[in-house]
């Protein structure tokens, strides 16, 4: 089953949020999903400590010596294996990238994020050369306006398109509901609309992004 690693050398790019939104959305739709929380902040492991009934499994006890065996074990048992990677390049990151069927690189629409996304792409390409295999990746814009793209976002998107960098069509928009996931330790379907604004739009955004991810995984598998 597909291993989806989520990586960006920069903190604050929305890596853990994107992982949790995608994983819980897929699990809510009936898929069996596990997340390996390799981020030192353990934000997703902390979320799992709450009262959510979402069936997603979270494993926060991952080290560079165990990650390969854990990924191989979970691939046999779950339909989707997500790996929320630490920000810095490491042996753990290298081993996770080598096992990935798809690498998701979340970035905000800023020059700094775009520069560090390029570094993440280089790390993927280095693993491709080392293991003589293709590792598909996609840029995912996060915290974007759902209404209208900023000039900077359009400029960065244009640059990435010109460089033939593959990107998600859907973005993970700026939504208070995504922050509420971690605050209330619930999934999107469990959050109370009386407490959280814009829930229907956030749920729709998450569904469309998860749907695109499924189609990407299918395409990657067909091309393999």
Short mmCIF file of C-alpha atoms in Angstrom, two decimals:
data_model
loop_
_atom_site.label_atom_id
_atom_site.label_comp_id
_atom_site.label_asym_id
_atom_site.label_seq_id
_atom_site.Cartn_x
_atom_site.Cartn_y
_atom_site.Cartn_z
CA UNK A 1 0.00 0.00 0.00
CA UNK A 2 1.18 3.57 -0.65
CA UNK A 3 3.67 5.28 1.63
CA UNK A 4 3.16 9.04 1.56
CA UNK A 5 5.90 11.10 3.16
CA UNK A 6 5.31 14.75 4.01
CA UNK A 7 8.51 16.76 4.04
CA UNK A 8 9.81 20.31 4.13
CA UNK A 9 13.08 21.54 5.68
CA UNK A 10 11.23 24.63 7.00
CA UNK A 11 9.10 24.61 10.11
CA UNK A 12 5.71 26.29 9.98
CA UNK A 13 4.95 25.30 6.39
CA UNK A 14 1.87 23.33 7.42
CA UNK A 15 3.47 19.89 7.25
CA UNK A 16 1.80 18.32 10.29
CA UNK A 17 -1.51 20.04 9.52
CA UNK A 18 -1.53 18.71 5.96
CA UNK A 19 -0.67 15.22 7.20
CA UNK A 20 -3.42 15.20 9.82
CA UNK A 21 -6.07 16.67 7.51
CA UNK A 22 -5.37 14.17 4.74
CA UNK A 23 -5.01 11.14 7.00
CA UNK A 24 -8.11 11.79 9.10
CA UNK A 25 -10.18 12.62 6.02
CA UNK A 26 -9.24 9.31 4.39
CA UNK A 27 -9.85 7.41 7.63
CA UNK A 28 -13.24 9.10 8.05
CA UNK A 29 -14.16 7.82 4.59
CA UNK A 30 -13.39 4.24 5.61
CA UNK A 31 -9.74 3.78 4.65
CA UNK A 32 -7.30 2.16 7.05
CA UNK A 33 -4.63 4.76 7.79
CA UNK A 34 -1.53 5.01 9.97
CA UNK A 35 0.68 8.04 10.61
CA UNK A 36 4.32 7.75 11.64
CA UNK A 37 4.93 10.97 13.56
CA UNK A 38 8.63 11.63 13.09
CA UNK A 39 8.43 15.37 13.80
CA UNK A 40 10.29 16.21 17.06
CA UNK A 41 7.32 18.36 18.15
CA UNK A 42 5.05 15.28 18.02
CA UNK A 43 2.01 17.44 17.27
CA UNK A 44 0.08 14.56 15.70
CA UNK A 45 0.91 12.19 18.53
CA UNK A 46 -0.40 14.86 20.89
CA UNK A 47 -3.60 15.12 18.85
CA UNK A 48 -4.09 11.34 19.09
CA UNK A 49 -3.99 11.68 22.87
CA UNK A 50 -7.35 13.50 22.76
CA UNK A 51 -10.87 12.12 22.53
CA UNK A 52 -11.26 11.79 18.76
CA UNK A 53 -12.98 8.63 17.58
CA UNK A 54 -11.32 8.89 14.19
CA UNK A 55 -9.79 5.44 13.53
CA UNK A 56 -6.44 6.72 12.25
CA UNK A 57 -3.49 5.11 14.06
CA UNK A 58 -0.54 7.26 15.16
CA UNK A 59 2.91 5.85 15.92
CA UNK A 60 5.23 8.37 17.56
CA UNK A 61 7.91 5.90 18.59
CA UNK A 62 9.90 5.98 15.37
CA UNK A 63 13.70 6.17 15.16
CA UNK A 64 16.17 5.99 12.30
CA UNK A 65 16.90 2.39 13.23
CA UNK A 66 13.24 1.33 13.23
CA UNK A 67 11.60 3.41 10.52
CA UNK A 68 12.33 1.09 7.58
CA UNK A 69 10.98 -1.99 9.37
CA UNK A 70 7.92 -0.08 10.60
CA UNK A 71 7.09 1.27 7.14
CA UNK A 72 7.42 -2.20 5.62
CA UNK A 73 5.22 -3.69 8.36
CA UNK A 74 2.52 -1.03 8.13
CA UNK A 75 2.40 -1.22 4.33
CA UNK A 76 1.09 -4.77 4.66
CA UNK A 77 -1.65 -3.83 7.12
CA UNK A 78 -2.90 -0.37 6.13
CA UNK A 79 -4.24 1.18 2.93
CA UNK A 80 -2.34 4.42 3.52
CA UNK A 81 0.90 5.00 5.44
CA UNK A 82 1.73 8.65 6.14
CA UNK A 83 5.13 9.75 7.42
CA UNK A 84 5.31 13.23 8.95
CA UNK A 85 9.03 13.90 8.69
CA UNK A 86 11.28 16.10 10.77
CA UNK A 87 12.37 19.39 9.23
CA UNK A 88 16.10 18.76 8.86
CA UNK A 89 17.80 16.35 6.51
CA UNK A 90 18.73 13.17 8.36
CA UNK A 91 19.23 9.46 7.95
CA UNK A 92 15.64 8.96 9.14
CA UNK A 93 14.39 11.28 6.39
CA UNK A 94 16.55 9.50 3.83
CA UNK A 95 15.12 6.11 4.75
CA UNK A 96 11.54 7.40 4.65
CA UNK A 97 12.02 9.03 1.24
CA UNK A 98 13.53 5.84 -0.13
CA UNK A 99 10.35 3.94 0.82
CA UNK A 100 7.92 6.59 -0.45
CA UNK A 101 5.47 6.14 -3.32
CA UNK A 102 4.69 9.87 -3.12
CA UNK A 103 6.38 12.79 -1.38
CA UNK A 104 4.16 15.74 -0.45
CA UNK A 105 6.05 19.02 0.02
CA UNK A 106 3.86 21.63 1.74
CA UNK A 107 4.81 25.27 1.27
CA UNK A 108 3.31 28.66 1.95
CA UNK A 109 3.29 31.21 -0.85
CA UNK A 110 6.52 32.91 0.19
CA UNK A 111 10.00 33.15 -1.37
CA UNK A 112 11.56 31.48 1.69
CA UNK A 113 9.21 28.51 1.51
CA UNK A 114 9.74 28.17 -2.23
CA UNK A 115 13.53 28.16 -1.75
CA UNK A 116 13.33 25.49 0.93
CA UNK A 117 10.92 23.47 -1.16
CA UNK A 118 13.63 23.41 -3.82
CA UNK A 119 15.96 21.98 -1.18
CA UNK A 120 13.41 19.28 -0.36
CA UNK A 121 13.16 18.42 -4.05
CA UNK A 122 16.94 18.09 -4.23
CA UNK A 123 16.84 15.69 -1.28
CA UNK A 124 14.27 13.58 -3.14
CA UNK A 125 16.42 13.62 -6.27
CA UNK A 126 19.48 12.54 -4.28
CA UNK A 127 17.55 9.54 -2.99
CA UNK A 128 16.44 8.76 -6.53
CA UNK A 129 20.06 8.65 -7.64
CA UNK A 130 21.17 6.63 -4.62
CA UNK A 131 18.47 3.97 -5.03
CA UNK A 132 18.14 4.20 -8.83
CA UNK A 133 14.37 4.63 -8.65
CA UNK A 134 11.83 7.34 -9.36
CA UNK A 135 10.25 8.97 -6.31
CA UNK A 136 7.21 11.05 -7.36
CA UNK A 137 6.62 14.29 -5.47
CA UNK A 138 4.10 17.15 -5.45
CA UNK A 139 4.19 20.66 -4.05
CA UNK A 140 1.17 21.46 -1.86
CA UNK A 141 0.37 25.10 -1.20
CA UNK A 142 -0.89 25.66 2.35
CA UNK A 143 -2.57 28.54 4.17
CA UNK A 144 -3.71 30.12 0.92
CA UNK A 145 -6.78 32.32 0.60
CA UNK A 146 -9.84 30.34 -0.54
CA UNK A 147 -11.21 33.42 -2.25
CA UNK A 148 -8.48 34.82 -4.48
CA UNK A 149 -4.80 34.11 -5.04
CA UNK A 150 -2.36 36.82 -4.02
CA UNK A 151 0.05 38.30 -6.55
CA UNK A 152 2.94 36.60 -4.78
CA UNK A 153 1.17 33.22 -4.89
CA UNK A 154 0.52 33.66 -8.62
CA UNK A 155 4.16 34.61 -9.19
CA UNK A 156 5.54 31.61 -7.28
CA UNK A 157 3.06 29.27 -9.00
CA UNK A 158 4.13 30.65 -12.37
CA UNK A 159 7.81 30.06 -11.55
CA UNK A 160 7.15 26.48 -10.44
CA UNK A 161 5.08 25.82 -13.55
CA UNK A 162 7.85 27.19 -15.78
CA UNK A 163 10.31 24.89 -14.02
CA UNK A 164 7.91 21.96 -14.55
CA UNK A 165 7.61 21.33 -10.81
CA UNK A 166 4.51 19.16 -10.18
CA UNK A 167 1.90 20.68 -7.87
CA UNK A 168 -1.43 19.75 -6.32
CA UNK A 169 -4.33 21.47 -8.08
CA UNK A 170 -6.08 21.90 -4.75
CA UNK A 171 -4.56 23.91 -1.94
CA UNK A 172 -4.89 23.49 1.81
CA UNK A 173 -6.59 26.81 2.43
CA UNK A 174 -6.24 29.03 5.47
CA UNK A 175 -9.07 27.79 7.71
CA UNK A 176 -9.60 28.21 11.43
CA UNK A 177 -10.95 24.64 11.47
CA UNK A 178 -7.47 23.26 10.73
CA UNK A 179 -6.04 24.96 13.79
CA UNK A 180 -9.03 23.76 15.79
CA UNK A 181 -8.11 20.15 14.96
CA UNK A 182 -5.10 20.37 17.25
CA UNK A 183 -6.76 22.57 19.87
CA UNK A 184 -9.79 20.34 20.41
CA UNK A 185 -7.97 17.12 19.41
CA UNK A 186 -10.84 16.07 17.15
CA UNK A 187 -11.26 15.53 13.40
CA UNK A 188 -13.17 17.85 11.09
CA UNK A 189 -16.41 15.89 11.32
CA UNK A 190 -16.28 15.93 15.11
CA UNK A 191 -15.72 19.67 15.54
CA UNK A 192 -18.70 21.72 16.72
CA UNK A 193 -19.88 24.36 14.20
CA UNK A 194 -20.95 26.48 17.17
CA UNK A 195 -17.33 26.63 18.28
CA UNK A 196 -15.50 26.65 14.93
CA UNK A 197 -16.22 28.94 12.00
CA UNK A 198 -16.30 27.79 8.38
CA UNK A 199 -16.49 24.06 9.02
CA UNK A 200 -18.44 23.12 5.86
CA UNK A 201 -15.87 24.86 3.63
CA UNK A 202 -12.97 23.25 5.52
CA UNK A 203 -14.53 19.81 5.21
CA UNK A 204 -15.09 20.31 1.49
CA UNK A 205 -11.50 21.51 1.03
CA UNK A 206 -10.17 18.48 2.89
CA UNK A 207 -12.37 16.09 0.89
CA UNK A 208 -11.22 17.53 -2.45
CA UNK A 209 -7.58 17.39 -1.42
CA UNK A 210 -7.90 13.78 -0.22
CA UNK A 211 -9.66 12.86 -3.45
CA UNK A 212 -6.83 14.37 -5.49
CA UNK A 213 -4.30 12.47 -3.37
CA UNK A 214 -6.08 9.18 -4.05
CA UNK A 215 -6.04 9.86 -7.79
CA UNK A 216 -2.33 10.73 -7.66
CA UNK A 217 -1.56 7.48 -5.84
CA UNK A 218 -3.54 5.53 -8.44
CA UNK A 219 -1.66 7.27 -11.27
CA UNK A 220 1.70 6.61 -9.61
CA UNK A 221 0.85 2.94 -9.15
CA UNK A 222 -0.26 2.63 -12.78
CA UNK A 223 2.97 4.23 -14.01
CA UNK A 224 5.19 1.99 -11.87
#
